Amino acid sequence: METLNVALDERAYPIRIGRGLLDQCELILPYLRQKKVAIVSNTTVAPLYLGKLSASLRDAGIDVIEIVLPDGEKYKDWQTLNLIFDTLLERHCERSTTLIALGGGVVGDMTGFAAACYQRGMPFIQVPTTLLSQVDSSVGGKTAINHPRGKNMIGAFYQPKLVLADTDTLNTLPDRELRAGLAEVIKYGLIRDLPFLEWIELNLERVLAREPDALAYAIHRSCQNKAEVVVADEHENGERALLNLGHTFGHAIETGMGYGEWLHGEAIAVGSMMAAELSCQLGWIDRAAVDRVEKLFVRAGLPVVGPLLVVERYVELMQHDKKVQDGKLRLILFRQIGQAVVSDAASASQIAHAISVRSPHV
Ligand code: NAD
Ligand code: GLY
């Protein structure tokens, strides 16, 4: 097991990464404030891993409440969030009961938001089970639900007490989900870690084949990047926005197509290509750099062209982006590969052009 620290002073917490961690409830026990936890999972992950986690906690004398939500991005909403509150109240959970998220980014984001709100804040622990959630969403304290008009529009910054990433859980992850998670791994290389990007270019097939060493390195290095950015800018007043590479375009795809149609990582891959096209139009990177990004996403089995969504709809949805300031859109663009910036340099027509060159031509 390897441990990284998210050094946020009084809100600091460890990220533990390794195999077989779900069986080791002694890793969780020191973080509990009372002998009662509520584990939130979903109908796909619960049959695979909830029994194991619950049993190991119960064996240690912990009262375990299980909350199983429907599975899917389309359920990342108020109605489903309320199911968590219903059970917490029915089962007399207190402010010192710990909420544990067992699942991917959807379960993690919703559970974190529930923890931030219930009795104005209860402790919570992230047990991520997808590649995407192990490398990104479980770390950093962004919690949210979607609104029909915009992705992750309702939420809070609320840090977990512990992140426990059991890499064995990735053995059951469908290939499409593994590839979607890779989009966020590649993101770290593209925005701030060129040596890591070069490592991914060399080792991609090993990661896709789920070779334990390669996966462990990719997760560890990603979490290192994420933790560094979060510690530097917890509430996204500056550098943290870089983690949103491709997200303004990508969130428009997810919302515009209907939540769950496009996986988050797939939408982010296309959004990153649109950002690369725009950076090229601005003369910041050359065509060879755009091709390099495209080649990597293609090798990872990720889309590089978006869905049939008209440019006007993208533009409308992008106005809800959380980086909009005084009505002006700010995007994450490339100064060079391995170095991203937040910029409002692109004109409306340049943005429209970048979207259209990465849209299907019918
Ligand atoms: P997800 O949570 O929907 O999980 C993907 C699918 O895999 C689901 O069907 C899930 O049930 C299933 N699954 C999970 N673990 C499994 C396992 N071990 N074996 C088999 N199946 C498994 O999707 P995701 O990609 O994990 O997360 C995407 C979400 O994360 C989006 O809502 C996105 O907005 C959010 N996100 C948040 C942050 C953040 O900083 N908070 C960052 C990136 C993404
Ligand atoms: N995934 C973006 C962030 O955590 O800031």
Short mmCIF file of C-alpha atoms and ligand atoms in Angstrom, two decimals:
data_model
loop_
_atom_site.label_atom_id
_atom_site.label_comp_id
_atom_site.label_asym_id
_atom_site.label_seq_id
_atom_site.Cartn_x
_atom_site.Cartn_y
_atom_site.Cartn_z
CA MET A 1 0.00 0.00 0.00
CA GLU A 2 1.17 3.52 -0.79
CA THR A 3 0.02 6.63 1.00
CA LEU A 4 -0.17 10.21 -0.24
CA ASN A 5 -1.16 13.15 1.89
CA VAL A 6 -3.52 15.95 0.91
CA ALA A 7 -1.86 18.59 3.08
CA LEU A 8 -4.79 20.88 3.82
CA ASP A 9 -3.84 21.80 7.41
CA GLU A 10 -6.76 20.93 9.70
CA ARG A 11 -8.56 19.29 6.77
CA ALA A 12 -5.56 17.17 5.73
CA TYR A 13 -6.22 13.52 4.86
CA PRO A 14 -4.44 10.49 3.46
CA ILE A 15 -5.03 8.79 0.12
CA ARG A 16 -4.25 5.09 0.51
CA ILE A 17 -3.72 3.16 -2.71
CA GLY A 18 -3.20 -0.59 -2.91
CA ARG A 19 -4.61 -4.06 -3.34
CA GLY A 20 -7.03 -5.76 -0.95
CA LEU A 21 -7.77 -2.60 1.06
CA LEU A 22 -11.51 -3.33 1.29
CA ASP A 23 -10.71 -6.21 3.64
CA GLN A 24 -8.65 -4.02 5.93
CA CYS A 25 -11.19 -2.15 8.03
CA GLU A 26 -8.41 -1.17 10.45
CA LEU A 27 -7.57 1.46 7.83
CA ILE A 28 -11.02 3.02 8.34
CA LEU A 29 -11.56 2.58 12.10
CA PRO A 30 -9.24 5.43 13.24
CA TYR A 31 -11.34 7.91 11.23
CA LEU A 32 -14.70 7.03 12.79
CA ARG A 33 -16.09 9.30 15.49
CA GLN A 34 -18.68 6.76 16.67
CA LYS A 35 -19.32 3.07 16.12
CA LYS A 36 -21.84 3.77 13.37
CA VAL A 37 -21.41 4.31 9.64
CA ALA A 38 -23.72 4.57 6.63
CA ILE A 39 -22.29 3.20 3.39
CA VAL A 40 -23.71 4.60 0.16
CA SER A 41 -23.30 2.48 -2.95
CA ASN A 42 -25.32 1.62 -6.06
CA THR A 43 -27.07 -1.37 -7.58
CA THR A 44 -23.99 -2.36 -9.63
CA VAL A 45 -21.24 -1.92 -7.04
CA ALA A 46 -23.17 -3.13 -3.98
CA PRO A 47 -23.45 -6.79 -5.10
CA LEU A 48 -19.71 -6.79 -5.85
CA TYR A 49 -18.18 -5.05 -2.84
CA LEU A 50 -20.68 -3.80 -0.26
CA GLY A 51 -20.96 -7.15 1.54
CA LYS A 52 -17.20 -7.36 1.95
CA LEU A 53 -16.81 -3.82 3.33
CA SER A 54 -19.87 -4.08 5.60
CA ALA A 55 -18.78 -7.47 6.97
CA SER A 56 -15.30 -6.31 7.83
CA LEU A 57 -16.69 -3.25 9.68
CA ARG A 58 -19.39 -5.29 11.46
CA ASP A 59 -16.75 -7.79 12.59
CA ALA A 60 -15.05 -4.84 14.26
CA GLY A 61 -18.24 -3.98 16.17
CA ILE A 62 -19.45 -1.16 13.91
CA ASP A 63 -23.17 -0.61 13.27
CA VAL A 64 -23.39 -0.49 9.45
CA ILE A 65 -26.32 1.03 7.55
CA GLU A 66 -26.42 0.29 3.81
CA ILE A 67 -27.90 2.72 1.28
CA VAL A 68 -28.09 1.41 -2.29
CA LEU A 69 -28.92 3.98 -4.98
CA PRO A 70 -29.94 3.38 -8.59
CA ASP A 71 -26.88 3.34 -10.88
CA GLY A 72 -26.21 6.05 -13.42
CA GLU A 73 -25.31 9.65 -14.12
CA LYS A 74 -29.00 10.35 -14.75
CA TYR A 75 -29.66 9.64 -11.06
CA LYS A 76 -27.15 12.23 -9.86
CA ASP A 77 -30.04 14.48 -8.89
CA TRP A 78 -32.12 15.86 -6.00
CA GLN A 79 -34.55 12.94 -5.90
CA THR A 80 -31.79 10.37 -5.50
CA LEU A 81 -29.84 12.54 -3.08
CA ASN A 82 -32.97 12.66 -0.94
CA LEU A 83 -32.94 8.86 -0.63
CA ILE A 84 -29.69 9.24 1.33
CA PHE A 85 -31.23 11.83 3.69
CA ASP A 86 -34.37 9.68 4.13
CA THR A 87 -32.32 6.73 5.38
CA LEU A 88 -30.00 8.84 7.53
CA LEU A 89 -33.03 10.28 9.30
CA GLU A 90 -34.97 7.01 9.54
CA ARG A 91 -31.95 5.32 11.08
CA HIS A 92 -31.23 8.17 13.50
CA CYS A 93 -27.82 8.97 12.13
CA GLU A 94 -26.10 11.76 13.97
CA ARG A 95 -23.66 14.47 13.02
CA SER A 96 -20.82 12.21 14.14
CA THR A 97 -21.96 9.19 12.11
CA THR A 98 -19.58 8.68 9.16
CA LEU A 99 -20.85 8.44 5.60
CA ILE A 100 -18.82 6.18 3.33
CA ALA A 101 -19.02 6.43 -0.48
CA LEU A 102 -18.43 3.05 -2.14
CA GLY A 103 -18.52 3.41 -5.91
CA GLY A 104 -17.49 5.59 -8.81
CA GLY A 105 -17.59 9.34 -9.19
CA VAL A 106 -21.38 9.54 -9.22
CA VAL A 107 -21.73 7.83 -5.83
CA GLY A 108 -18.72 9.77 -4.50
CA ASP A 109 -19.98 13.19 -5.61
CA MET A 110 -23.50 12.57 -4.26
CA THR A 111 -22.36 11.06 -0.98
CA GLY A 112 -19.93 13.90 -0.41
CA PHE A 113 -22.66 16.45 -1.03
CA ALA A 114 -25.03 14.59 1.30
CA ALA A 115 -22.30 14.59 3.97
CA ALA A 116 -21.76 18.33 3.51
CA CYS A 117 -25.48 19.02 4.01
CA TYR A 118 -26.74 16.49 6.57
CA GLN A 119 -27.00 18.26 9.92
CA ARG A 120 -24.69 20.89 8.33
CA GLY A 121 -21.84 18.46 7.90
CA MET A 122 -20.92 14.93 8.89
CA PRO A 123 -17.58 13.15 8.30
CA PHE A 124 -17.22 11.16 5.12
CA ILE A 125 -14.81 8.69 3.55
CA GLN A 126 -14.26 7.98 -0.14
CA VAL A 127 -13.84 4.37 -1.25
CA PRO A 128 -13.58 4.84 -5.04
CA THR A 129 -14.06 1.80 -7.29
CA THR A 130 -13.58 3.19 -10.83
CA LEU A 131 -10.34 4.35 -12.40
CA LEU A 132 -11.82 7.82 -12.83
CA SER A 133 -12.79 8.10 -9.19
CA GLN A 134 -9.46 6.68 -7.98
CA VAL A 135 -7.43 9.18 -10.01
CA ASP A 136 -9.64 12.24 -9.72
CA SER A 137 -13.10 12.59 -8.22
CA SER A 138 -12.47 11.03 -4.79
CA VAL A 139 -9.67 13.51 -4.09
CA GLY A 140 -10.12 17.23 -3.57
CA GLY A 141 -13.54 17.66 -2.02
CA LYS A 142 -15.65 18.69 -5.00
CA THR A 143 -19.13 17.29 -4.39
CA ALA A 144 -22.24 17.91 -6.45
CA ILE A 145 -25.39 16.83 -8.18
CA ASN A 146 -26.48 17.75 -11.71
CA HIS A 147 -29.28 20.12 -12.74
CA PRO A 148 -31.19 19.51 -15.99
CA ARG A 149 -29.61 22.74 -17.26
CA GLY A 150 -26.05 22.04 -16.18
CA LYS A 151 -23.59 19.46 -14.86
CA ASN A 152 -22.50 19.58 -11.22
CA MET A 153 -24.34 22.88 -10.78
CA ILE A 154 -25.46 22.25 -7.20
CA GLY A 155 -22.73 21.29 -4.78
CA ALA A 156 -20.15 22.15 -2.15
CA PHE A 157 -16.45 21.93 -1.46
CA TYR A 158 -16.26 19.34 1.30
CA GLN A 159 -13.16 17.27 1.94
CA PRO A 160 -13.26 13.60 2.94
CA LYS A 161 -11.41 12.32 6.01
CA LEU A 162 -9.78 9.49 4.05
CA VAL A 163 -9.57 8.14 0.49
CA LEU A 164 -9.18 4.36 0.25
CA ALA A 165 -8.48 3.23 -3.32
CA ASP A 166 -8.50 -0.56 -3.54
CA THR A 167 -7.05 -1.24 -7.00
CA ASP A 168 -8.41 -4.82 -6.97
CA THR A 169 -11.89 -3.35 -7.53
CA LEU A 170 -10.78 -2.30 -11.02
CA ASN A 171 -10.72 -5.96 -12.08
CA THR A 172 -14.51 -5.87 -12.52
CA LEU A 173 -14.66 -2.49 -14.23
CA PRO A 174 -15.98 -2.63 -17.83
CA ASP A 175 -13.38 -1.69 -20.50
CA ARG A 176 -15.38 1.36 -21.60
CA GLU A 177 -15.27 2.72 -18.03
CA LEU A 178 -11.54 2.03 -17.75
CA ARG A 179 -10.94 4.03 -20.93
CA ALA A 180 -13.14 6.86 -19.67
CA GLY A 181 -10.99 7.01 -16.53
CA LEU A 182 -7.88 7.21 -18.69
CA ALA A 183 -9.09 10.55 -20.07
CA GLU A 184 -8.54 12.08 -16.62
CA VAL A 185 -5.15 10.34 -16.26
CA ILE A 186 -4.02 11.77 -19.61
CA LYS A 187 -5.36 15.17 -18.47
CA TYR A 188 -2.68 15.48 -15.76
CA GLY A 189 0.04 14.90 -18.32
CA LEU A 190 -1.48 17.39 -20.73
CA ILE A 191 -1.97 20.23 -18.25
CA ARG A 192 1.11 20.08 -15.99
CA ASP A 193 3.20 16.90 -16.10
CA LEU A 194 4.95 16.32 -19.43
CA PRO A 195 7.16 13.47 -18.10
CA PHE A 196 3.97 11.67 -17.00
CA LEU A 197 2.46 12.22 -20.45
CA GLU A 198 5.55 10.65 -21.98
CA TRP A 199 5.25 7.73 -19.54
CA ILE A 200 1.60 7.24 -20.59
CA GLU A 201 2.59 7.32 -24.26
CA LEU A 202 5.09 4.54 -23.58
CA ASN A 203 2.95 2.44 -21.22
CA LEU A 204 -0.61 2.90 -22.44
CA GLU A 205 -1.07 -0.70 -23.60
CA ARG A 206 0.10 -1.97 -20.19
CA VAL A 207 -2.47 0.21 -18.45
CA LEU A 208 -5.22 -0.89 -20.86
CA ALA A 209 -4.24 -4.51 -20.15
CA ARG A 210 -4.63 -3.67 -16.41
CA GLU A 211 -1.08 -4.71 -15.53
CA PRO A 212 -1.06 -4.06 -11.77
CA ASP A 213 2.26 -2.17 -11.71
CA ALA A 214 1.30 0.11 -14.57
CA LEU A 215 -2.16 0.81 -13.13
CA ALA A 216 -0.75 1.47 -9.67
CA TYR A 217 1.79 3.92 -11.08
CA ALA A 218 -0.85 5.74 -13.16
CA ILE A 219 -3.15 6.08 -10.13
CA HIS A 220 -0.37 7.16 -7.79
CA ARG A 221 1.07 9.77 -10.15
CA SER A 222 -2.41 11.11 -10.96
CA CYS A 223 -3.28 11.45 -7.28
CA GLN A 224 0.05 13.17 -6.66
CA ASN A 225 -0.81 15.75 -9.32
CA LYS A 226 -4.33 16.17 -8.03
CA ALA A 227 -3.23 16.56 -4.42
CA GLU A 228 -0.62 19.17 -5.34
CA VAL A 229 -3.15 21.26 -7.23
CA VAL A 230 -5.81 20.97 -4.53
CA VAL A 231 -3.38 21.97 -1.79
CA ALA A 232 -2.28 25.00 -3.83
CA ASP A 233 -5.83 26.13 -4.64
CA GLU A 234 -8.52 24.24 -2.72
CA HIS A 235 -11.45 26.43 -3.76
CA GLU A 236 -10.47 26.96 -7.40
CA ASN A 237 -9.50 30.59 -7.37
CA GLY A 238 -6.65 29.91 -9.80
CA GLU A 239 -4.60 26.85 -10.66
CA ARG A 240 -7.29 24.27 -9.83
CA ALA A 241 -9.29 25.44 -12.84
CA LEU A 242 -6.65 23.73 -15.01
CA LEU A 243 -8.10 20.39 -13.88
CA ASN A 244 -11.09 21.37 -15.97
CA LEU A 245 -9.30 20.87 -19.29
CA GLY A 246 -11.98 19.97 -21.82
CA HIS A 247 -14.72 20.18 -19.20
CA THR A 248 -16.56 23.27 -20.50
CA PHE A 249 -17.08 21.56 -23.86
CA GLY A 250 -17.44 18.14 -22.23
CA HIS A 251 -20.10 19.17 -19.74
CA ALA A 252 -22.08 20.68 -22.65
CA ILE A 253 -21.92 17.28 -24.38
CA GLU A 254 -23.04 15.42 -21.24
CA THR A 255 -25.94 17.79 -20.54
CA GLY A 256 -26.87 18.28 -24.19
CA MET A 257 -26.98 14.57 -25.01
CA GLY A 258 -28.77 13.63 -21.76
CA TYR A 259 -26.83 12.54 -18.66
CA GLY A 260 -25.30 9.10 -19.06
CA GLU A 261 -25.37 8.92 -22.87
CA TRP A 262 -21.75 10.03 -23.09
CA LEU A 263 -19.47 8.97 -20.24
CA HIS A 264 -17.77 11.85 -18.47
CA GLY A 265 -14.30 10.76 -19.61
CA GLU A 266 -15.46 10.39 -23.22
CA ALA A 267 -16.90 13.89 -23.23
CA ILE A 268 -13.69 15.22 -21.64
CA ALA A 269 -11.56 13.61 -24.36
CA VAL A 270 -13.54 15.38 -27.08
CA GLY A 271 -13.54 18.61 -25.04
CA SER A 272 -9.75 18.38 -24.73
CA MET A 273 -9.50 18.02 -28.52
CA MET A 274 -11.64 21.16 -28.92
CA ALA A 275 -9.30 22.97 -26.49
CA ALA A 276 -6.33 21.76 -28.54
CA GLU A 277 -7.92 22.99 -31.80
CA LEU A 278 -8.56 26.39 -30.21
CA SER A 279 -5.00 26.63 -28.90
CA CYS A 280 -3.79 25.83 -32.40
CA GLN A 281 -6.01 28.53 -33.93
CA LEU A 282 -4.56 31.02 -31.45
CA GLY A 283 -1.09 30.01 -32.65
CA TRP A 284 -0.05 28.70 -29.22
CA ILE A 285 0.55 25.09 -30.32
CA ASP A 286 1.18 23.67 -33.78
CA ARG A 287 -0.75 21.04 -35.71
CA ALA A 288 1.76 18.35 -34.73
CA ALA A 289 0.88 18.97 -31.07
CA VAL A 290 -2.86 18.61 -31.81
CA ASP A 291 -2.11 15.37 -33.66
CA ARG A 292 -0.08 14.11 -30.70
CA VAL A 293 -3.04 14.60 -28.33
CA GLU A 294 -5.42 13.00 -30.81
CA LYS A 295 -3.17 9.98 -31.30
CA LEU A 296 -3.05 9.31 -27.57
CA PHE A 297 -6.83 9.54 -27.09
CA VAL A 298 -7.38 7.27 -30.11
CA ARG A 299 -4.93 4.71 -28.74
CA ALA A 300 -6.79 4.88 -25.42
CA GLY A 301 -10.02 4.03 -27.28
CA LEU A 302 -11.55 7.42 -26.57
CA PRO A 303 -13.58 9.55 -28.99
CA VAL A 304 -11.93 12.59 -30.61
CA VAL A 305 -15.03 13.84 -32.43
CA GLY A 306 -18.17 14.88 -30.56
CA PRO A 307 -21.81 13.90 -31.03
CA LEU A 308 -24.40 15.47 -33.31
CA LEU A 309 -24.96 18.57 -31.19
CA VAL A 310 -25.28 21.90 -32.95
CA VAL A 311 -22.76 24.62 -32.15
CA GLU A 312 -25.50 26.97 -30.86
CA ARG A 313 -26.51 24.36 -28.26
CA TYR A 314 -22.90 23.96 -27.10
CA VAL A 315 -22.59 27.72 -26.75
CA GLU A 316 -25.86 27.98 -24.82
CA LEU A 317 -24.88 25.19 -22.41
CA MET A 318 -21.34 26.51 -21.99
CA GLN A 319 -22.71 29.77 -20.57
CA HIS A 320 -23.51 27.84 -17.36
CA ASP A 321 -19.87 26.89 -16.87
CA LYS A 322 -18.57 27.59 -13.38
CA LYS A 323 -15.57 29.41 -14.82
CA VAL A 324 -17.77 32.09 -16.45
CA GLN A 325 -16.84 35.39 -14.82
CA ASP A 326 -18.79 38.60 -15.35
CA GLY A 327 -20.56 36.82 -18.19
CA LYS A 328 -17.29 36.00 -19.96
CA LEU A 329 -16.32 32.45 -20.82
CA ARG A 330 -12.88 31.30 -19.67
CA LEU A 331 -11.41 28.12 -21.08
CA ILE A 332 -8.46 25.88 -20.31
CA LEU A 333 -6.11 26.08 -23.28
CA PHE A 334 -2.62 24.85 -24.13
CA ARG A 335 0.39 27.15 -24.03
CA GLN A 336 2.22 23.99 -24.96
CA ILE A 337 1.64 20.32 -24.40
CA GLY A 338 2.21 19.78 -20.68
CA GLN A 339 1.37 23.38 -19.81
CA ALA A 340 -2.23 24.60 -19.70
CA VAL A 341 -3.56 28.07 -18.84
CA VAL A 342 -6.94 29.63 -18.03
CA SER A 343 -7.73 32.03 -20.84
CA ASP A 344 -10.45 34.27 -22.23
CA ALA A 345 -8.40 34.96 -25.37
CA ALA A 346 -10.60 33.00 -27.78
CA SER A 347 -13.35 34.86 -29.63
CA ALA A 348 -16.87 33.47 -30.03
CA SER A 349 -16.20 32.64 -33.67
CA GLN A 350 -12.94 30.84 -32.84
CA ILE A 351 -14.75 28.77 -30.19
CA ALA A 352 -17.51 27.92 -32.67
CA HIS A 353 -14.92 26.91 -35.24
CA ALA A 354 -13.09 24.63 -32.78
CA ILE A 355 -16.38 22.93 -31.90
CA SER A 356 -17.35 22.46 -35.51
CA VAL A 357 -14.03 20.93 -36.63
CA ARG A 358 -14.45 18.34 -33.84
CA SER A 359 -18.12 17.63 -34.70
CA PRO A 360 -19.35 14.99 -37.15
CA HIS A 361 -19.64 16.27 -40.69
CA VAL A 362 -22.98 15.18 -42.12
P1 NAD B 1 -19.76 6.22 -12.37
O1 NAD B 1 -19.72 6.56 -10.97
O2 NAD B 1 -21.05 6.36 -13.10
O3 NAD B 1 -19.23 4.72 -12.55
C1 NAD B 1 -19.17 4.18 -13.83
C2 NAD B 1 -19.92 2.84 -13.91
O4 NAD B 1 -19.11 1.81 -13.36
C3 NAD B 1 -21.22 2.80 -13.14
O5 NAD B 1 -22.16 2.01 -13.83
C4 NAD B 1 -20.80 2.12 -11.84
O6 NAD B 1 -21.87 1.51 -11.17
C5 NAD B 1 -19.82 1.11 -12.35
N1 NAD B 1 -18.82 0.65 -11.40
C6 NAD B 1 -18.21 1.36 -10.44
N2 NAD B 1 -17.21 0.65 -9.88
C7 NAD B 1 -17.23 -0.55 -10.49
C8 NAD B 1 -16.45 -1.72 -10.36
N3 NAD B 1 -15.40 -1.76 -9.53
N4 NAD B 1 -16.74 -2.79 -11.12
C9 NAD B 1 -17.77 -2.72 -12.02
N5 NAD B 1 -18.53 -1.65 -12.20
C10 NAD B 1 -18.25 -0.56 -11.46
O7 NAD B 1 -18.70 7.08 -13.23
P2 NAD B 1 -17.22 7.57 -12.92
O8 NAD B 1 -16.56 7.62 -14.23
O9 NAD B 1 -16.61 6.83 -11.81
O10 NAD B 1 -17.47 9.05 -12.39
C11 NAD B 1 -18.04 10.03 -13.22
C12 NAD B 1 -18.63 11.11 -12.34
O11 NAD B 1 -17.57 11.72 -11.59
C13 NAD B 1 -19.30 12.23 -13.12
O12 NAD B 1 -20.52 12.53 -12.50
C14 NAD B 1 -18.35 13.40 -12.98
O13 NAD B 1 -19.01 14.64 -13.02
C15 NAD B 1 -17.73 13.13 -11.64
N6 NAD B 1 -16.40 13.72 -11.44
C16 NAD B 1 -16.20 14.42 -10.30
C17 NAD B 1 -14.97 14.96 -10.04
C18 NAD B 1 -14.72 15.65 -8.74
O14 NAD B 1 -13.66 16.27 -8.59
N7 NAD B 1 -15.61 15.56 -7.79
C19 NAD B 1 -13.93 14.80 -10.96
C20 NAD B 1 -14.16 14.07 -12.12
C21 NAD B 1 -15.42 13.54 -12.36
N1 GLY B 2 -11.99 17.43 -11.38
C1 GLY B 2 -11.77 18.83 -11.23
C2 GLY B 2 -11.37 19.24 -9.86
O1 GLY B 2 -11.34 18.46 -8.94
O2 GLY B 2 -11.08 20.37 -9.66
#
